[in-house]
GROMACS .gro file of C-alpha atoms in nm:
model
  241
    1UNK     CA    1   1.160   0.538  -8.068
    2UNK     CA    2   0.824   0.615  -8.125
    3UNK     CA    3   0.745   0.230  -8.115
    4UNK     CA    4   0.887   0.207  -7.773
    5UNK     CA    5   0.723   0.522  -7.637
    6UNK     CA    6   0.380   0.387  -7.523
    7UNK     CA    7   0.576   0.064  -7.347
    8UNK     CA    8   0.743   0.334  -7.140
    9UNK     CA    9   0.427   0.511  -7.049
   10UNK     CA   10   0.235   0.125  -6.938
   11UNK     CA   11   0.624   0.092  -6.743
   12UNK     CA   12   0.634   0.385  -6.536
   13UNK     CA   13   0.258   0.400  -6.486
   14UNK     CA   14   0.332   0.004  -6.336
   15UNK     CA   15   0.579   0.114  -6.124
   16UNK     CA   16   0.425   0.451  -5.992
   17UNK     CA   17   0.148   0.231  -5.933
   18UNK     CA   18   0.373  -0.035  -5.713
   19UNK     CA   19   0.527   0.258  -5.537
   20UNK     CA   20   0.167   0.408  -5.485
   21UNK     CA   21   0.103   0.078  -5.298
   22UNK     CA   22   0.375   0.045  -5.087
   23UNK     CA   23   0.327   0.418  -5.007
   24UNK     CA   24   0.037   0.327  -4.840
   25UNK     CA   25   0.130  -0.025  -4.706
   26UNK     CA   26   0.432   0.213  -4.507
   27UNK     CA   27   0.168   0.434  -4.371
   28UNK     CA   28  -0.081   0.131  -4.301
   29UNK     CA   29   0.267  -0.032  -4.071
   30UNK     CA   30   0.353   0.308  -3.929
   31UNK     CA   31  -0.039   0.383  -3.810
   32UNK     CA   32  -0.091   0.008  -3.681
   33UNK     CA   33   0.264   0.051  -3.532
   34UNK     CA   34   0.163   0.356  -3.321
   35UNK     CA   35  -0.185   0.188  -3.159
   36UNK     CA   36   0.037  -0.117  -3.116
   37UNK     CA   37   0.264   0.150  -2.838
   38UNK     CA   38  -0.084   0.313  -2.720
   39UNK     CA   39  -0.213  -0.039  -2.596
   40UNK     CA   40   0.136  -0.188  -2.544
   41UNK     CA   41   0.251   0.030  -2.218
   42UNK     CA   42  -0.136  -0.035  -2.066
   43UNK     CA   43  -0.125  -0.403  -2.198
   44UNK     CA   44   0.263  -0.459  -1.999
   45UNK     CA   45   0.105  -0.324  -1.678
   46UNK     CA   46  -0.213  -0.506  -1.644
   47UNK     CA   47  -0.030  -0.867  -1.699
   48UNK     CA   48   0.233  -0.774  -1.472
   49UNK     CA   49  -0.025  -0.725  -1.160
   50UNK     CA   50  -0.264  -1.034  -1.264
   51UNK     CA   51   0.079  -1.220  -1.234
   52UNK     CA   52   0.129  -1.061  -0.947
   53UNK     CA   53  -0.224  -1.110  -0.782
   54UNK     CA   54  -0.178  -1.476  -0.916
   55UNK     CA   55   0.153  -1.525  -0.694
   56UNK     CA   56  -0.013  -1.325  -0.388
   57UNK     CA   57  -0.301  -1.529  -0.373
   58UNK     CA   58  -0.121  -1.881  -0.424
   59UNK     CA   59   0.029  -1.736  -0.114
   60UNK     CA   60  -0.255  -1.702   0.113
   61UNK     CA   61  -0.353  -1.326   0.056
   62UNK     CA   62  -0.672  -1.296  -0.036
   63UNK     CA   63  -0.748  -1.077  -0.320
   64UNK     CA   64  -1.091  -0.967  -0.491
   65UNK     CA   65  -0.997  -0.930  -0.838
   66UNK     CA   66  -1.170  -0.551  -0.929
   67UNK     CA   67  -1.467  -0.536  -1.201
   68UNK     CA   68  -1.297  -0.282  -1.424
   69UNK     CA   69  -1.044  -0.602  -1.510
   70UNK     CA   70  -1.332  -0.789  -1.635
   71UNK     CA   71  -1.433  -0.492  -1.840
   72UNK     CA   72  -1.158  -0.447  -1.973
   73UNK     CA   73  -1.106  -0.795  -2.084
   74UNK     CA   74  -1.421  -0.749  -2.263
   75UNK     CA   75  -1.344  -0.445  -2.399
   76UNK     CA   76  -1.052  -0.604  -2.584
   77UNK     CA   77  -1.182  -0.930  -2.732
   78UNK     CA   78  -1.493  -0.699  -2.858
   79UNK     CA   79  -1.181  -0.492  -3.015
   80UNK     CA   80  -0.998  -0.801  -3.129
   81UNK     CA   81  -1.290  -0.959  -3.322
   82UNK     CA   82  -1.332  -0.638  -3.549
   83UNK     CA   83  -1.000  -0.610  -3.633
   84UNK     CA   84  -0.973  -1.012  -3.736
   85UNK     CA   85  -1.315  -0.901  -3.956
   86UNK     CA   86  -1.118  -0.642  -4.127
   87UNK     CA   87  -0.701  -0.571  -4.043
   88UNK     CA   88  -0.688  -0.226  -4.054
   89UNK     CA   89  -0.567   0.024  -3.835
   90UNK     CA   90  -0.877   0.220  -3.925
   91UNK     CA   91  -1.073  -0.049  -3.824
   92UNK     CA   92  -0.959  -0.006  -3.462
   93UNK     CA   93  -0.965   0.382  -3.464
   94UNK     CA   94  -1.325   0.381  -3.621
   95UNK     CA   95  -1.575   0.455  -3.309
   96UNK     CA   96  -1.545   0.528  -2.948
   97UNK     CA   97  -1.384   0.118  -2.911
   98UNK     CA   98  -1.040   0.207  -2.898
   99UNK     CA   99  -1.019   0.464  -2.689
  100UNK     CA  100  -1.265   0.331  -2.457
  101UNK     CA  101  -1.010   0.026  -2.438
  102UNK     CA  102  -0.712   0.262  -2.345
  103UNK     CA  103  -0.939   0.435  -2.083
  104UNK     CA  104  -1.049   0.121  -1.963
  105UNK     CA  105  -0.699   0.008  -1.918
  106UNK     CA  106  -0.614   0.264  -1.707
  107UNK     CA  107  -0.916   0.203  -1.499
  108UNK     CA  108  -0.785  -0.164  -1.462
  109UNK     CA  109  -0.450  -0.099  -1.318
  110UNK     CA  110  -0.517   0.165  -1.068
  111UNK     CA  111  -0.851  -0.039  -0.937
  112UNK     CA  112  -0.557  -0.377  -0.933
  113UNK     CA  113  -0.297  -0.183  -0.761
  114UNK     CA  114  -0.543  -0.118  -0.513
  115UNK     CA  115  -0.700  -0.393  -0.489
  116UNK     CA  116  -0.339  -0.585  -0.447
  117UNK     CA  117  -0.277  -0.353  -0.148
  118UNK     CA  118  -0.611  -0.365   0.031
  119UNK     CA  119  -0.562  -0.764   0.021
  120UNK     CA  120  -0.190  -0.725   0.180
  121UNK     CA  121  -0.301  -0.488   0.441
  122UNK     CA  122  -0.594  -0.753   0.557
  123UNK     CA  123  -0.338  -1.012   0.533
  124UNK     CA  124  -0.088  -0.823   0.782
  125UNK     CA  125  -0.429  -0.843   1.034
  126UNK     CA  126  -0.475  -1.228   0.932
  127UNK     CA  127  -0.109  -1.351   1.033
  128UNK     CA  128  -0.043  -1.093   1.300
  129UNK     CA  129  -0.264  -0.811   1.480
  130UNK     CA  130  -0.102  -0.791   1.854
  131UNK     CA  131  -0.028  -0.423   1.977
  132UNK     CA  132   0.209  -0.190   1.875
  133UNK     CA  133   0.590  -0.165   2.124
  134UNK     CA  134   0.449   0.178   2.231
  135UNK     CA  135   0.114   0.022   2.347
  136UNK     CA  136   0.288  -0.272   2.493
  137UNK     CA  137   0.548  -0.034   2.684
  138UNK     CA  138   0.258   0.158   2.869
  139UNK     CA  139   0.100  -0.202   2.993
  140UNK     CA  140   0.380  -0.417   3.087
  141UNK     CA  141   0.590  -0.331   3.424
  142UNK     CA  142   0.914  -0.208   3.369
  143UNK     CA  143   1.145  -0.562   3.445
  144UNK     CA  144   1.471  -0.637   3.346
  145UNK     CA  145   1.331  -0.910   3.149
  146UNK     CA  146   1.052  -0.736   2.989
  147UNK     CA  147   1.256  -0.452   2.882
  148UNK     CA  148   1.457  -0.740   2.717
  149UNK     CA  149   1.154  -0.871   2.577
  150UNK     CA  150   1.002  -0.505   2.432
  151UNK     CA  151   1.362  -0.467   2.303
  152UNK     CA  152   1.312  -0.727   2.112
  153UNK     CA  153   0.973  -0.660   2.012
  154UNK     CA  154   1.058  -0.368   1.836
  155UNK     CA  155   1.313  -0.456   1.652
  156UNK     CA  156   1.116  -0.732   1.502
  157UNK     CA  157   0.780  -0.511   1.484
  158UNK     CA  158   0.981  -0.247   1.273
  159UNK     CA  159   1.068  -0.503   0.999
  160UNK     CA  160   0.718  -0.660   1.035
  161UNK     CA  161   0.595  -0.296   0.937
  162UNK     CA  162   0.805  -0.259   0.709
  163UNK     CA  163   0.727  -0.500   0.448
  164UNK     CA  164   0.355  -0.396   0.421
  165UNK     CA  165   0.422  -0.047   0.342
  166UNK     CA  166   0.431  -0.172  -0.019
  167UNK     CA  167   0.264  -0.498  -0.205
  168UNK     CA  168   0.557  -0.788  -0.254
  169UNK     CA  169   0.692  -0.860  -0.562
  170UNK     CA  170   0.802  -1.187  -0.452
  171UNK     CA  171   0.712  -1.492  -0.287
  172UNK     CA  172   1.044  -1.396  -0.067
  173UNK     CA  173   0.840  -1.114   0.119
  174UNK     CA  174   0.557  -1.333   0.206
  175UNK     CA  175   0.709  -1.547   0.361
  176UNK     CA  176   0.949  -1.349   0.496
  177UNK     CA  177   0.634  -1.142   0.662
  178UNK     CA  178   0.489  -1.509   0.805
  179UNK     CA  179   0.816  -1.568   1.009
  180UNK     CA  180   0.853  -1.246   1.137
  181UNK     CA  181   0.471  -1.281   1.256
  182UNK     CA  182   0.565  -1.575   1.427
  183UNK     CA  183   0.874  -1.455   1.623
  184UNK     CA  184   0.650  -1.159   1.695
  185UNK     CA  185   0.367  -1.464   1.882
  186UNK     CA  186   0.700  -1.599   2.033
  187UNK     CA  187   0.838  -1.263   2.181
  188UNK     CA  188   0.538  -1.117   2.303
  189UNK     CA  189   0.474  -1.476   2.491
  190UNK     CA  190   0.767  -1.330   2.717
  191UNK     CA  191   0.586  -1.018   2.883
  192UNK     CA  192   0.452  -0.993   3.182
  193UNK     CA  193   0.163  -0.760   3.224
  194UNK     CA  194   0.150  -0.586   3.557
  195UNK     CA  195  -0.194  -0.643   3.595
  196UNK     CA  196  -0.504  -0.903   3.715
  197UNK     CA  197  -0.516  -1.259   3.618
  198UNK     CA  198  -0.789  -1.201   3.384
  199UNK     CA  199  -0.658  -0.913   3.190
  200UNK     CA  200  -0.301  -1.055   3.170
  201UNK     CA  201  -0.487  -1.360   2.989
  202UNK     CA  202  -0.655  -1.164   2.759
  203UNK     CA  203  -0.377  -0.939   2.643
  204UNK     CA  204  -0.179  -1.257   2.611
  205UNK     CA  205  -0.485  -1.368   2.417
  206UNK     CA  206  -0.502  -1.095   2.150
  207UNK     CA  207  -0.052  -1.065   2.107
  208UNK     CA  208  -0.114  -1.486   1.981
  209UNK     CA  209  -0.364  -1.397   1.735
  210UNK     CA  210  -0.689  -1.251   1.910
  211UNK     CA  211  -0.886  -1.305   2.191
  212UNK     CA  212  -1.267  -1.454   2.254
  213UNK     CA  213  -1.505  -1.303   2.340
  214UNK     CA  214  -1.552  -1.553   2.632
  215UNK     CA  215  -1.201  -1.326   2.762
  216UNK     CA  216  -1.400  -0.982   2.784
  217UNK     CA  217  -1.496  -1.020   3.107
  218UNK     CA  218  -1.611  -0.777   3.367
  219UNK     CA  219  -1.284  -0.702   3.465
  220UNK     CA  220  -1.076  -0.663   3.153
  221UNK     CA  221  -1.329  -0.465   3.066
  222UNK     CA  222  -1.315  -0.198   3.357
  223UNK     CA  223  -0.908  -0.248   3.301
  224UNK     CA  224  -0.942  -0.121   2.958
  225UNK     CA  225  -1.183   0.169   3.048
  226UNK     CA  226  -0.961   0.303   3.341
  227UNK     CA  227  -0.667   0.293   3.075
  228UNK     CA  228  -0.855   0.462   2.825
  229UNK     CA  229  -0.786   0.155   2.597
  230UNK     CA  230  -1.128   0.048   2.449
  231UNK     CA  231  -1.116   0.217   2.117
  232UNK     CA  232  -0.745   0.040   2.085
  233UNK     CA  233  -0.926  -0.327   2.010
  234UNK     CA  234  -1.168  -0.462   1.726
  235UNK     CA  235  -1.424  -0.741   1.730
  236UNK     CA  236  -1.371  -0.919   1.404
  237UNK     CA  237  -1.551  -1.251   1.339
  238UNK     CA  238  -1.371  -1.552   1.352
  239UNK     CA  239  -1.205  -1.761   1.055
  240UNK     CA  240  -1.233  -2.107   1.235
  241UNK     CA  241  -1.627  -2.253   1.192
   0.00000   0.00000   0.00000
């Protein structure tokens, strides 16, 4: 017995000292698994909106991708190359990098999110920026057929508003938001504006699309000042060279 005794002893101390290590190879999982959920819910949200700014602009709508995405692109391959020097979870909580990386990612996604609307706002201008029905109802004469035609108007203005209270998810809403632009060209082409030559030719101008300059004449613009409609209308340069 006293033989065995010391063999005992060298056993248990073995096994305490596999225990001891998987002790700490537990705690080593259960830390790395908890910065793995910080960065994971941050991480999620910034790849869903570059997808989505990906699909927008393949689309047509112009977006400027913000700074603070760059940043924080940086941020994480600086983050990424220390941890491939050394795998620890102490490794990524050792300095101010990690938690400038969260705080960066939370800079990303709001600047993104706004940047995503800004761009679908502008594009709502680029494919359609005629008048509102209420504008339209206070200019055109009140005809059976234009009543028809405002009717109409609204309806289709109301779902053309619609979609740009909130940036698409899909390639369904863009092109959803193109067609209704387009009926909204091909209903307004139906009015007909109680007024001059000249100023029924430029508000035809500006429900297509936007008029010229070469349309602000003398008398549209003495129309517009007696109806107390010259802050209603932009000058916006061109797209066409």
């Amino acid at each position: 017995m006293k033989d065995a005794l010391p063999f005992r002893v060298s056993a248990l101390r073995q096994k305490l000292t596999r225990l001891q290590g998987l002790t700490a190879n537990a705690k080593e999982a259960s830390d790395l698994a908890v910065l793995r959920k910080e960065l994971g819910t941050s991480a999620q949200a910034v790849a869903n909106l570059v997808r989505q700014q990906t699909m927008l602009s393949g689309l047509g709508v112009k977006i400027q991708p913000p700074t603070s995405l760059s940043n924080v692109r940086k941020r994480a391959t600086t983050v990424r190359e220390k941890f491939r020097t050394e795998k620890k979870s102490a490794t990524l909580k050792k300095g101010t990098g990690w938690t400038s990386l969260l705080s960066d990612g939370d800079t990303a996604i709001n600047d993104i999110e706004r940047a995503l609307l800004d761009g679908w706002r502008d594009f709502r201008t680029a494919v359609y920026s005629g008048d509102t029905p209420s504008v339209i109802d206070k200019r055109i004469a009140r005809t059976p057929q234009n009543v028809q035609a405002l009717n109409e108007y609204d309806q289709v203005y109301s779902q053309f508003s619609v979609l740009f209270q909130t940036v698409p998810t899909s390639a369904a809403t863009v092109e959803t938001s193109k067609k209704l632009a387009s009926d909204l060209v091909r209903i307004s082409e139906k009015f007909d504006f109680a007024v001059g030559t000249e100023v029924k030719r430029f508000l035809a101008a500006v429900q297509s699309g936007g008029a010229p300059l070469a349309l602000l004449t003398a008398e549209v613009l003495k129309w517009l000042a007696d109806n107390k409609a010259t802050e209603g209308y932009l000058i916006r340069a061109s797209r066409q060279p």
